[in-house]
GROMACS .gro file of C-alpha atoms in nm:
model
  149
    1MET     CA    1  -4.536  -2.619   2.740
    2LYS     CA    2  -4.155  -2.614   2.759
    3GLN     CA    3  -4.115  -2.663   2.383
    4PRO     CA    4  -4.205  -2.303   2.284
    5TYR     CA    5  -3.949  -2.169   2.533
    6TYR     CA    6  -3.676  -2.394   2.393
    7LEU     CA    7  -3.772  -2.295   2.042
    8ILE     CA    8  -3.758  -1.923   2.127
    9LEU     CA    9  -3.427  -1.967   2.309
   10THR     CA   10  -3.279  -2.158   2.014
   11VAL     CA   11  -3.391  -1.890   1.766
   12CYS     CA   12  -3.240  -1.614   1.983
   13VAL     CA   13  -2.905  -1.794   2.016
   14LEU     CA   14  -2.891  -1.862   1.642
   15SER     CA   15  -2.974  -1.498   1.567
   16PHE     CA   16  -2.694  -1.366   1.785
   17THR     CA   17  -2.450  -1.620   1.642
   18ALA     CA   18  -2.543  -1.526   1.285
   19CYS     CA   19  -2.480  -1.159   1.357
   20SER     CA   20  -2.127  -1.228   1.476
   21ILE     CA   21  -2.046  -1.428   1.161
   22PHE     CA   22  -2.090  -1.117   0.948
   23LYS     CA   23  -1.882  -0.894   1.171
   24LYS     CA   24  -1.647  -0.690   0.954
   25SER     CA   25  -1.279  -0.650   1.024
   26SER     CA   26  -1.194  -0.319   1.177
   27PRO     CA   27  -1.007  -0.066   0.959
   28LYS     CA   28  -0.720  -0.082   1.206
   29ALA     CA   29  -0.686  -0.460   1.158
   30ILE     CA   30  -0.696  -0.418   0.781
   31LYS     CA   31  -0.440  -0.141   0.799
   32GLU     CA   32  -0.208  -0.360   1.006
   33ASP     CA   33  -0.240  -0.651   0.758
   34ASN     CA   34  -0.163  -0.420   0.464
   35ALA     CA   35   0.123  -0.259   0.651
   36GLN     CA   36   0.291  -0.594   0.716
   37THR     CA   37   0.319  -0.671   0.346
   38ILE     CA   38   0.412  -0.331   0.203
   39THR     CA   39   0.605  -0.154   0.481
   40ASP     CA   40   0.960  -0.189   0.606
   41ARG     CA   41   1.066  -0.346   0.276
   42LYS     CA   42   1.284  -0.179   0.018
   43TRP     CA   43   1.120  -0.182  -0.324
   44LYS     CA   44   1.332  -0.144  -0.637
   45LEU     CA   45   1.171   0.058  -0.917
   46VAL     CA   46   1.153  -0.162  -1.230
   47GLU     CA   47   0.888   0.008  -1.444
   48LEU     CA   48   0.755   0.362  -1.473
   49ALA     CA   49   0.455   0.459  -1.690
   50GLY     CA   50   0.479   0.124  -1.869
   51LYS     CA   51   0.848   0.160  -1.956
   52PRO     CA   52   1.129  -0.045  -1.798
   53VAL     CA   53   1.369   0.133  -1.562
   54ALA     CA   54   1.742   0.057  -1.565
   55ASP     CA   55   1.900  -0.105  -1.259
   56LYS     CA   56   2.101   0.211  -1.200
   57VAL     CA   57   2.011   0.568  -1.291
   58ASN     CA   58   2.292   0.820  -1.251
   59GLY     CA   59   2.482   0.545  -1.070
   60LYS     CA   60   2.210   0.494  -0.805
   61GLU     CA   61   1.936   0.235  -0.765
   62PRO     CA   62   1.582   0.384  -0.786
   63PHE     CA   63   1.377   0.265  -0.487
   64LEU     CA   64   1.084   0.317  -0.249
   65LEU     CA   65   1.079   0.243   0.125
   66LEU     CA   66   0.768   0.281   0.344
   67GLN     CA   67   0.854   0.303   0.713
   68LYS     CA   68   0.576   0.164   0.930
   69SER     CA   69   0.692   0.319   1.258
   70ASP     CA   70   0.634   0.681   1.155
   71SER     CA   71   0.427   0.642   0.833
   72ARG     CA   72   0.695   0.810   0.625
   73TYR     CA   73   0.837   0.714   0.290
   74SER     CA   74   1.175   0.764   0.133
   75ALA     CA   75   1.251   0.716  -0.235
   76SER     CA   76   1.497   0.797  -0.506
   77GLY     CA   77   1.470   0.814  -0.881
   78GLY     CA   78   1.846   0.790  -0.914
   79CYS     CA   79   1.945   1.143  -0.820
   80ASN     CA   80   1.778   1.316  -0.526
   81GLY     CA   81   1.630   1.172  -0.212
   82ILE     CA   82   1.253   1.213  -0.188
   83GLY     CA   83   1.060   1.176   0.135
   84GLY     CA   84   0.728   1.252   0.300
   85ALA     CA   85   0.430   1.104   0.478
   86TYR     CA   86   0.197   0.834   0.351
   87THR     CA   87  -0.133   0.685   0.465
   88LEU     CA   88  -0.253   0.326   0.418
   89GLN     CA   89  -0.625   0.252   0.423
   90ALA     CA   90  -0.846  -0.052   0.369
   91ASN     CA   91  -0.876  -0.224   0.032
   92GLY     CA   92  -0.524  -0.139  -0.082
   93ARG     CA   93  -0.571   0.237  -0.071
   94ILE     CA   94  -0.263   0.455  -0.029
   95LYS     CA   95  -0.196   0.828  -0.029
   96PHE     CA   96   0.145   0.992  -0.053
   97GLU     CA   97   0.183   1.351   0.058
   98GLN     CA   98   0.415   1.585  -0.130
   99GLY     CA   99   0.734   1.574   0.070
  100MET     CA  100   1.083   1.712   0.077
  101SER     CA  101   1.353   1.650  -0.180
  102THR     CA  102   1.718   1.728  -0.212
  103MET     CA  103   1.789   1.967  -0.500
  104MET     CA  104   2.085   1.820  -0.691
  105ALA     CA  105   2.093   1.840  -1.068
  106CYS     CA  106   2.179   1.516  -1.248
  107GLU     CA  107   2.212   1.415  -1.611
  108ASN     CA  108   1.901   1.198  -1.620
  109MET     CA  109   1.611   1.350  -1.425
  110GLU     CA  110   1.325   1.181  -1.619
  111ILE     CA  111   1.295   0.882  -1.384
  112GLU     CA  112   1.301   1.102  -1.076
  113HIS     CA  113   1.032   1.337  -1.206
  114GLY     CA  114   0.821   1.039  -1.317
  115LEU     CA  115   0.855   0.863  -0.982
  116ASN     CA  116   0.764   1.177  -0.790
  117LYS     CA  117   0.456   1.224  -1.010
  118ALA     CA  118   0.357   0.856  -0.970
  119LEU     CA  119   0.379   0.878  -0.590
  120ILE     CA  120   0.161   1.188  -0.570
  121THR     CA  121  -0.090   1.054  -0.826
  122ALA     CA  122  -0.128   0.700  -0.687
  123ASP     CA  123  -0.439   0.626  -0.485
  124ASN     CA  124  -0.412   0.247  -0.453
  125TYR     CA  125  -0.161  -0.035  -0.468
  126SER     CA  126  -0.152  -0.406  -0.532
  127ILE     CA  127   0.098  -0.670  -0.426
  128ASN     CA  128   0.156  -0.997  -0.606
  129GLY     CA  129   0.433  -1.194  -0.436
  130ASP     CA  130   0.741  -0.970  -0.449
  131ASP     CA  131   0.585  -0.727  -0.698
  132LEU     CA  132   0.429  -0.396  -0.593
  133SER     CA  133   0.225  -0.177  -0.827
  134LEU     CA  134   0.118   0.180  -0.755
  135ASN     CA  135  -0.201   0.265  -0.940
  136LYS     CA  136  -0.451   0.542  -1.006
  137ALA     CA  137  -0.811   0.416  -1.004
  138ARG     CA  138  -0.833   0.122  -1.246
  139MET     CA  139  -0.585   0.254  -1.498
  140ALA     CA  140  -0.257   0.086  -1.593
  141PRO     CA  141   0.003   0.089  -1.314
  142LEU     CA  142   0.190   0.416  -1.267
  143ALA     CA  143   0.495   0.239  -1.125
  144ARG     CA  144   0.604  -0.118  -1.058
  145PHE     CA  145   0.856  -0.232  -0.800
  146LYS     CA  146   1.029  -0.555  -0.697
  147ALA     CA  147   1.105  -0.635  -0.335
  148ILE     CA  148   1.476  -0.632  -0.256
  149LYS     CA  149   1.568  -0.931  -0.046
   0.00000   0.00000   0.00000
């Protein structure tokens, strides 16, 4: 008579255990994992729209920096400073909001305009070691960066 009770108890315990195995990570946990790899690191722009970018443009190094503490980014295409807010989401999703920019005129503005466009267009990113790519859907990367150590 005790065997059916043990069998039912065993099935119930296994059912509850199985449910917890498939528990998904919370978006907050995913966001924190993503943030640890992409934020608070300075990324040097090395490629824009499939074309290599010089180490210095107008005497300045083009870069991107995502600040985790206030979810703001700062960047430069070699002339003006660009900055605004960004949002990280699960599965490598990212959104940059149009931000502020200084208004200096420089000889070479192509990289700056291209970087600004890439930031606003990007909807996801991927990281491979010290390489960061900003992408739109599944198209070729809009911009590629290398981590500055």
